[in-house]
mmCIF file of C-alpha atoms in Angstrom:
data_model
loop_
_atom_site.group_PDB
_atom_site.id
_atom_site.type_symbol
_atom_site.label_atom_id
_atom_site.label_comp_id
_atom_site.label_asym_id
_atom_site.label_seq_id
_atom_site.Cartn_x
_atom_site.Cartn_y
_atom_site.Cartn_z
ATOM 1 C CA UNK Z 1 -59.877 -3.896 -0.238
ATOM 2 C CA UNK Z 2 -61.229 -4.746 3.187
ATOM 3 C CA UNK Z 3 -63.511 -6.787 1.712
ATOM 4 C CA UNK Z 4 -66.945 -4.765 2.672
ATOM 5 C CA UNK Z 5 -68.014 -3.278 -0.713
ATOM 6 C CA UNK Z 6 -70.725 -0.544 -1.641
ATOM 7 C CA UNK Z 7 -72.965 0.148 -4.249
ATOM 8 C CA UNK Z 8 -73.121 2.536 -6.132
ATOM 9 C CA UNK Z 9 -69.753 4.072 -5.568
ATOM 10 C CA UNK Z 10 -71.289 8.201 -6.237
ATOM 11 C CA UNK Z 11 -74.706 9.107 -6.780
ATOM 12 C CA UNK Z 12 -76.047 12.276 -8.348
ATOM 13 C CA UNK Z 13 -79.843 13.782 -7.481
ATOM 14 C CA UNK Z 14 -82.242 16.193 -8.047
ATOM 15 C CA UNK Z 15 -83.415 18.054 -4.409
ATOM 16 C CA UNK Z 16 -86.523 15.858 -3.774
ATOM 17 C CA UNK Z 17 -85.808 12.590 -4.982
ATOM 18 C CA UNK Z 18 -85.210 8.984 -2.936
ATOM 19 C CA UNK Z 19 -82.354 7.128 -3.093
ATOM 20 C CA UNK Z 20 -80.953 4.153 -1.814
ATOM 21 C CA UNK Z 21 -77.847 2.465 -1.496
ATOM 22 C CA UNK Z 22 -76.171 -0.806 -0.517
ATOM 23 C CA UNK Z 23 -73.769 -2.203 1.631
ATOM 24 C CA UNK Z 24 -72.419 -5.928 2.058
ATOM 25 C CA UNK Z 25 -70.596 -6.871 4.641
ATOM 26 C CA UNK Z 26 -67.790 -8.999 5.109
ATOM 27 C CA UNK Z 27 -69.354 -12.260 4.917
ATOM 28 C CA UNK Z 28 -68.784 -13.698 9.182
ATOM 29 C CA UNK Z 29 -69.559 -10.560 10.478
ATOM 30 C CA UNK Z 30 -72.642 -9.709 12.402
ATOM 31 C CA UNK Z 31 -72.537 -6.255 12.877
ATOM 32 C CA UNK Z 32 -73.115 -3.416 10.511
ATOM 33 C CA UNK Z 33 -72.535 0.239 10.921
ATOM 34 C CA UNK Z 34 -73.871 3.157 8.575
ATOM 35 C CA UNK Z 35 -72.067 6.697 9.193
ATOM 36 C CA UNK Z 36 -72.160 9.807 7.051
ATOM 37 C CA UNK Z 37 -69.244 11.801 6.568
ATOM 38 C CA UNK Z 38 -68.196 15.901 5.435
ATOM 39 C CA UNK Z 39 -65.686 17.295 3.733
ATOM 40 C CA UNK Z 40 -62.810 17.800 6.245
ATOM 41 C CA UNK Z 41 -64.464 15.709 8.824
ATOM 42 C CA UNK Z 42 -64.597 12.938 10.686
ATOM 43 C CA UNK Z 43 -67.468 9.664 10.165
ATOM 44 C CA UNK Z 44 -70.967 10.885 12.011
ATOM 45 C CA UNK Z 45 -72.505 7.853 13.123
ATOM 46 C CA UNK Z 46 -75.831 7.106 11.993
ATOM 47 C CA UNK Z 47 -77.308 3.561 12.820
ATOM 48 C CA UNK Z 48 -76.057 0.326 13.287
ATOM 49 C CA UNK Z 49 -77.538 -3.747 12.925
ATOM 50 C CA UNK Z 50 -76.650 -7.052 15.022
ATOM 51 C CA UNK Z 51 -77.424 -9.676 12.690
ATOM 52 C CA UNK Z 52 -81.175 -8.357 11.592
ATOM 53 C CA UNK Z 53 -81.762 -5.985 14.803
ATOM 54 C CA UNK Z 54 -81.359 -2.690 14.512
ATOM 55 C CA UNK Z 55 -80.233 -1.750 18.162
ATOM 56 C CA UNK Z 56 -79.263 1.783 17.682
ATOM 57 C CA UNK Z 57 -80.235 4.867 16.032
ATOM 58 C CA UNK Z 58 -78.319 8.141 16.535
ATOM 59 C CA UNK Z 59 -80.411 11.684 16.839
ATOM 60 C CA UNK Z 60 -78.487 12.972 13.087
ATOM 61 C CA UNK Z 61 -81.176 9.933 11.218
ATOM 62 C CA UNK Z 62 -84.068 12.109 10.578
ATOM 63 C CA UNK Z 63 -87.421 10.234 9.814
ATOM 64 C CA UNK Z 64 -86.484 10.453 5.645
ATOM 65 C CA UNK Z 65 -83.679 8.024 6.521
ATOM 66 C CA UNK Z 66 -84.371 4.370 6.835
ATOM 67 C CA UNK Z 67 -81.805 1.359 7.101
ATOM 68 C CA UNK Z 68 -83.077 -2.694 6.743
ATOM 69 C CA UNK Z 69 -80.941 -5.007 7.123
ATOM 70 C CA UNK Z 70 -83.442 -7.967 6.533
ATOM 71 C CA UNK Z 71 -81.766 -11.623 6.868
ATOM 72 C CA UNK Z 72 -78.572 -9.963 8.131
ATOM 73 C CA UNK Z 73 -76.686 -9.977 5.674
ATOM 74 C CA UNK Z 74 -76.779 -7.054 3.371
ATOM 75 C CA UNK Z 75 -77.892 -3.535 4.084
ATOM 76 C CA UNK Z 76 -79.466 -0.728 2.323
ATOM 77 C CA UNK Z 77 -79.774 2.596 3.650
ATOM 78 C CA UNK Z 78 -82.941 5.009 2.063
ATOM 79 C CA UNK Z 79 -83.114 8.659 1.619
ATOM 80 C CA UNK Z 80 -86.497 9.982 1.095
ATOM 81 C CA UNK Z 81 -86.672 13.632 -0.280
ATOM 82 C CA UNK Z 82 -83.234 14.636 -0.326
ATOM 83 C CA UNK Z 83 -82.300 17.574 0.244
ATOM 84 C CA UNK Z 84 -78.872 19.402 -0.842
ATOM 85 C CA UNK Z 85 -77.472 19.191 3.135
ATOM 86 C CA UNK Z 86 -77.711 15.516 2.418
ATOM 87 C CA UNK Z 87 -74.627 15.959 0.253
ATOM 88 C CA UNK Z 88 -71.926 13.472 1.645
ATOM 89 C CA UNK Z 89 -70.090 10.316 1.868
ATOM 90 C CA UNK Z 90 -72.017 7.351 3.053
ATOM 91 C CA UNK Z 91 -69.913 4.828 4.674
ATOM 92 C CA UNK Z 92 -70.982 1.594 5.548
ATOM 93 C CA UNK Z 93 -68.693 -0.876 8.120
ATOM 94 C CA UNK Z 94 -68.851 -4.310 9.675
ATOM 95 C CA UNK Z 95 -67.602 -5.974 12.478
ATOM 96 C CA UNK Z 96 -67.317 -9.466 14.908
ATOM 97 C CA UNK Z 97 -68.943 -8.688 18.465
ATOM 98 C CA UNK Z 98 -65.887 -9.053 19.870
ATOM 99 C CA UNK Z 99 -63.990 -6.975 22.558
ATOM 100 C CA UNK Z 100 -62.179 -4.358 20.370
ATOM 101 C CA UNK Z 101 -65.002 -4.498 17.738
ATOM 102 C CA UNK Z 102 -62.820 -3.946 14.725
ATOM 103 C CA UNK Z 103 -64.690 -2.301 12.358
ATOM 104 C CA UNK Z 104 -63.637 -2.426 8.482
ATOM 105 C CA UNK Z 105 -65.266 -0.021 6.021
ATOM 106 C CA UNK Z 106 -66.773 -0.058 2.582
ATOM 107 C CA UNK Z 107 -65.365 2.289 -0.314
ATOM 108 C CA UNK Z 108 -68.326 4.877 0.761
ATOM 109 C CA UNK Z 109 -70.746 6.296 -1.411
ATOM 110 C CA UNK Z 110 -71.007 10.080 -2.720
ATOM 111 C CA UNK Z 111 -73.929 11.692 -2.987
ATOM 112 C CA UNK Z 112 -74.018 15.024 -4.570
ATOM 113 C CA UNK Z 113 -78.181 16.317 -4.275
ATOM 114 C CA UNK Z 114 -78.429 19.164 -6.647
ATOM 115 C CA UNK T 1 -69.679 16.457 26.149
ATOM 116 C CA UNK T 2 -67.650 13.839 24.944
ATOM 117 C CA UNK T 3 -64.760 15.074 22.705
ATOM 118 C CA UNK T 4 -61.683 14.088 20.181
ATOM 119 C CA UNK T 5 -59.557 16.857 19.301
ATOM 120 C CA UNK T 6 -56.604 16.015 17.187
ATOM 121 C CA UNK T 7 -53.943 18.485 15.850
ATOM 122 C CA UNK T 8 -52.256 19.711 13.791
ATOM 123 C CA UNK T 9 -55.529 19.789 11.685
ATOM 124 C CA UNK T 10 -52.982 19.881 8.559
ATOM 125 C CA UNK T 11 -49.269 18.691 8.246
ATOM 126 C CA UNK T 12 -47.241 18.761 5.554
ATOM 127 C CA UNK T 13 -43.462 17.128 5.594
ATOM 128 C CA UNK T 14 -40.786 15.819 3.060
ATOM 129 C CA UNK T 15 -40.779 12.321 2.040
ATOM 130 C CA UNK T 16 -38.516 10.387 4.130
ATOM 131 C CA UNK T 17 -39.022 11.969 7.161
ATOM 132 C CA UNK T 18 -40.742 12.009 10.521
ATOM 133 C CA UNK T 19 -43.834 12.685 11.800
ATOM 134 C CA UNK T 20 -46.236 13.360 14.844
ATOM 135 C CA UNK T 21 -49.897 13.578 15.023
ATOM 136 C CA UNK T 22 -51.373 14.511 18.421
ATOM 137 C CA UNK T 23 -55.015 13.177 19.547
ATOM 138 C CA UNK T 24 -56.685 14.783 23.478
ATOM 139 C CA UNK T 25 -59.721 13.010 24.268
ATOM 140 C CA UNK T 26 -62.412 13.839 26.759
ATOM 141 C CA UNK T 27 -64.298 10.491 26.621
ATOM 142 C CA UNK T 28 -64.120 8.989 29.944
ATOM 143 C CA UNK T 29 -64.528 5.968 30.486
ATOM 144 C CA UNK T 30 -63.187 4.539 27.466
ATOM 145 C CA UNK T 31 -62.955 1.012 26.224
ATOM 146 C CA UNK T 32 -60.250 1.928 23.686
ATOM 147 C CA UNK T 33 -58.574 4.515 21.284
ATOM 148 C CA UNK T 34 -58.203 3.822 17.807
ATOM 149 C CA UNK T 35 -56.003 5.298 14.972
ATOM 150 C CA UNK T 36 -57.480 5.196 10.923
ATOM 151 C CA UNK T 37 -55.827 6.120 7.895
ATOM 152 C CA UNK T 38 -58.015 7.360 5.304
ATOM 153 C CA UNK T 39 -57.351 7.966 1.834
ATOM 154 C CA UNK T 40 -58.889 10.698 -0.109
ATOM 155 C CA UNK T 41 -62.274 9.207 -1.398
ATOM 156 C CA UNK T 42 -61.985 5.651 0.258
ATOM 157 C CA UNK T 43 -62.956 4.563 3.834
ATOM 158 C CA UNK T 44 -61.112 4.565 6.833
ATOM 159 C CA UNK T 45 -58.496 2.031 6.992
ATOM 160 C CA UNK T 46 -57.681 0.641 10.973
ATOM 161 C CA UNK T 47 -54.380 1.235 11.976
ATOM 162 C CA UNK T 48 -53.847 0.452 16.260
ATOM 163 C CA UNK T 49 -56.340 -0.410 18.779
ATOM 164 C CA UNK T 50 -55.279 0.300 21.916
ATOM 165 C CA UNK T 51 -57.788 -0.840 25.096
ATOM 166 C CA UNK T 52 -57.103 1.468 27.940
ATOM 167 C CA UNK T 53 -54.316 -0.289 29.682
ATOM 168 C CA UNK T 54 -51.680 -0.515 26.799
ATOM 169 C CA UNK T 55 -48.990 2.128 26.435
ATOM 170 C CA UNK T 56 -48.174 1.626 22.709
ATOM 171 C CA UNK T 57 -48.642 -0.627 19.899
ATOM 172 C CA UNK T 58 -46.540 -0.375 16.741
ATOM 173 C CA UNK T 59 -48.047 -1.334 13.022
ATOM 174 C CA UNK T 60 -44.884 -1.509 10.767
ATOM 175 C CA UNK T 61 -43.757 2.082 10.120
ATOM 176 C CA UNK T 62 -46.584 3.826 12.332
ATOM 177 C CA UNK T 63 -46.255 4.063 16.033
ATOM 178 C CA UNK T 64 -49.127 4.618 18.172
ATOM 179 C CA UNK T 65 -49.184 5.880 22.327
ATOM 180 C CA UNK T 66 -51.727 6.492 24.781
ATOM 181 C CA UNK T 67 -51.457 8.270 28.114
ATOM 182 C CA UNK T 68 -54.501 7.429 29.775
ATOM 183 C CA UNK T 69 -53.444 9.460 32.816
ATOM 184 C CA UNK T 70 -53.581 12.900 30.831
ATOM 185 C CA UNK T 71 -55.702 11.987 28.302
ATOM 186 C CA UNK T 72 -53.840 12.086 24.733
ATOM 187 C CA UNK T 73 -52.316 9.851 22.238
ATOM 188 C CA UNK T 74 -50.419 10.729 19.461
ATOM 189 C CA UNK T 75 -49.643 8.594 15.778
ATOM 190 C CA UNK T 76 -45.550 8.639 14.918
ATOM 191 C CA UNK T 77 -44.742 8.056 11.397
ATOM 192 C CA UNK T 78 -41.321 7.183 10.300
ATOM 193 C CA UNK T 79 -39.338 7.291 7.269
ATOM 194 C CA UNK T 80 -42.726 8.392 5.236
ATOM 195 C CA UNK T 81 -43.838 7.584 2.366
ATOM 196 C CA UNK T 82 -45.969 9.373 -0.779
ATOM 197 C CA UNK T 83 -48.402 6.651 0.319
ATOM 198 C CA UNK T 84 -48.568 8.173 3.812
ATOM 199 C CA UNK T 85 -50.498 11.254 2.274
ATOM 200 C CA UNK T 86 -54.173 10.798 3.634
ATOM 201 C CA UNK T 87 -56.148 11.572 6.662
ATOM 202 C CA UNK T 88 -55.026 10.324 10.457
ATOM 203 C CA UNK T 89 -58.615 9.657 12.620
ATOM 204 C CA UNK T 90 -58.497 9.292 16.091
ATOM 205 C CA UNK T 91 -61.235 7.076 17.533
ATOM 206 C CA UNK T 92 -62.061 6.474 21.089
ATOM 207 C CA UNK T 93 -65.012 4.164 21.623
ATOM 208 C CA UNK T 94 -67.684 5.346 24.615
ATOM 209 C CA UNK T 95 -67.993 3.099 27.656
ATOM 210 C CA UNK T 96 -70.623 5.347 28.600
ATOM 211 C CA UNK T 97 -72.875 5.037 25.011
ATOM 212 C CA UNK T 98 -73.170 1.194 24.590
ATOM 213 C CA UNK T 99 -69.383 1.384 23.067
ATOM 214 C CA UNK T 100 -70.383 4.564 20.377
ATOM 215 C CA UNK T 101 -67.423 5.319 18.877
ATOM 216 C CA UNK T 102 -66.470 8.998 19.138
ATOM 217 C CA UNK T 103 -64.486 10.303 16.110
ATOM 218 C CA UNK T 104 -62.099 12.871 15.932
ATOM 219 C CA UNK T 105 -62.054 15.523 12.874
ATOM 220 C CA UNK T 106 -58.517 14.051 11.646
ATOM 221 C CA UNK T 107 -55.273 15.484 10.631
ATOM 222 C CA UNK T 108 -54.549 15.726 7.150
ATOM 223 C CA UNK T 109 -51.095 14.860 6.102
ATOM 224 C CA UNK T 110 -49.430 15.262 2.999
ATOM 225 C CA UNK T 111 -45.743 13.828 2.287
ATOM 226 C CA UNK T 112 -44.095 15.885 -0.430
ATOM 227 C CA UNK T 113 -40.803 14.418 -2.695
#
């Protein structure tokens, strides 16, 4: 446990539904990283937060994808009308701003969009 | 484009034996490299961080070196374990892209009795 936990751990949907899901960080650290993960491959990153900034956004996070992270602290991560190439592991990770950045990651959450 | 390639993409040896995964990199410049374990279902688990200038740095049974010079790095296992069965991830964090971290595809390893 590396003490960053999310919720819910899987996630089943119907094609067309939102969803969201949460992340808490390890309690010191200011940064927060989402990244999205495929069977067989490695973490995609998707966005991440310094304290309640979000200073980075890669090209992947389509306009139904949204991440707050609004006294930075927690983080949620929305899905507006999935769709079945949504399908993955959501992984959520936080870190110090330090040199090496040491980032420690959640347990992930699947979603299966059906 | 930048790149992690690691190989082989699958690997499977007997419990108690050796092991080594290979990682080639394209990223240039990088700030460091980076070796996870993941376990099937979980998130990635840090092994070594390495910043550019260090050769090797050991973390109790798993051995990790970096050749800046050609480019590659490679994971050594010894004396596995059942426990070692999971994904090995190369990461090499972007100088170039605010620090991005650039992931390679992994090599999965599976330790049989």
């Amino acid at each position: 446990d590396t003490g960053v936990s999310q919720d819910p751990r899987h996630k089943i949907t119907k094609r067309g539904q939102n969803v969201t899901f949460r992340c808490d960080p390890i309690s010191e650290h200011n940064r927060l990283y989402w990244y999205r993960q495929t069977l067989g491959q490695g973490p995609e990153f998707l966005t991440y937060f310094q304290n309640e900034a979000q200073l980075e956004k890669s090209r992947l996070l389509s306009d139904r994808f949204s991440a707050e992270r609004p006294k930075g602290s927690f983080s949620t991560l929305e899905i507006q009308r999935t769709e079945q190439g949504d399908s993955a592991m959501y992984l959520c990770a936080s870190s110090l701003a330090v040199s090496t950045d040491e980032q420690y990651f959640g347990p992930g959450t699947r979603l299966t969009v059906t | 484009k930048n790149q992690v390639e690691q190989s082989p993409q699958s690997l499977i040896i007997l419990e108690g034996k050796n092991c080594t995964l290979q990682c080639n990199y394209t990223v240039s410049p990088f700030s460091n490299l980076r070796w996870y374990k993941q376990d099937t279902g979980r998130g990635p688990v840090s092994l070594t961080i390495m910043t550019f200038s260090e050769n090797t740095k050991s973390n109790g049974r798993y051995t990790a070196t970096l050749d800046a010079d050609t480019k590659q790095s490679s994971l050594h296992i010894t004396a596995s374990q059942l426990s070692d069965s999971a994904s090995y991830i190369c990461v090499v964090s972007d100088m170039d892209s605010n620090y991005q971290l650039i992931w390679g595809a992994g090599t999965k390893l599976i330790i049989k009795p």
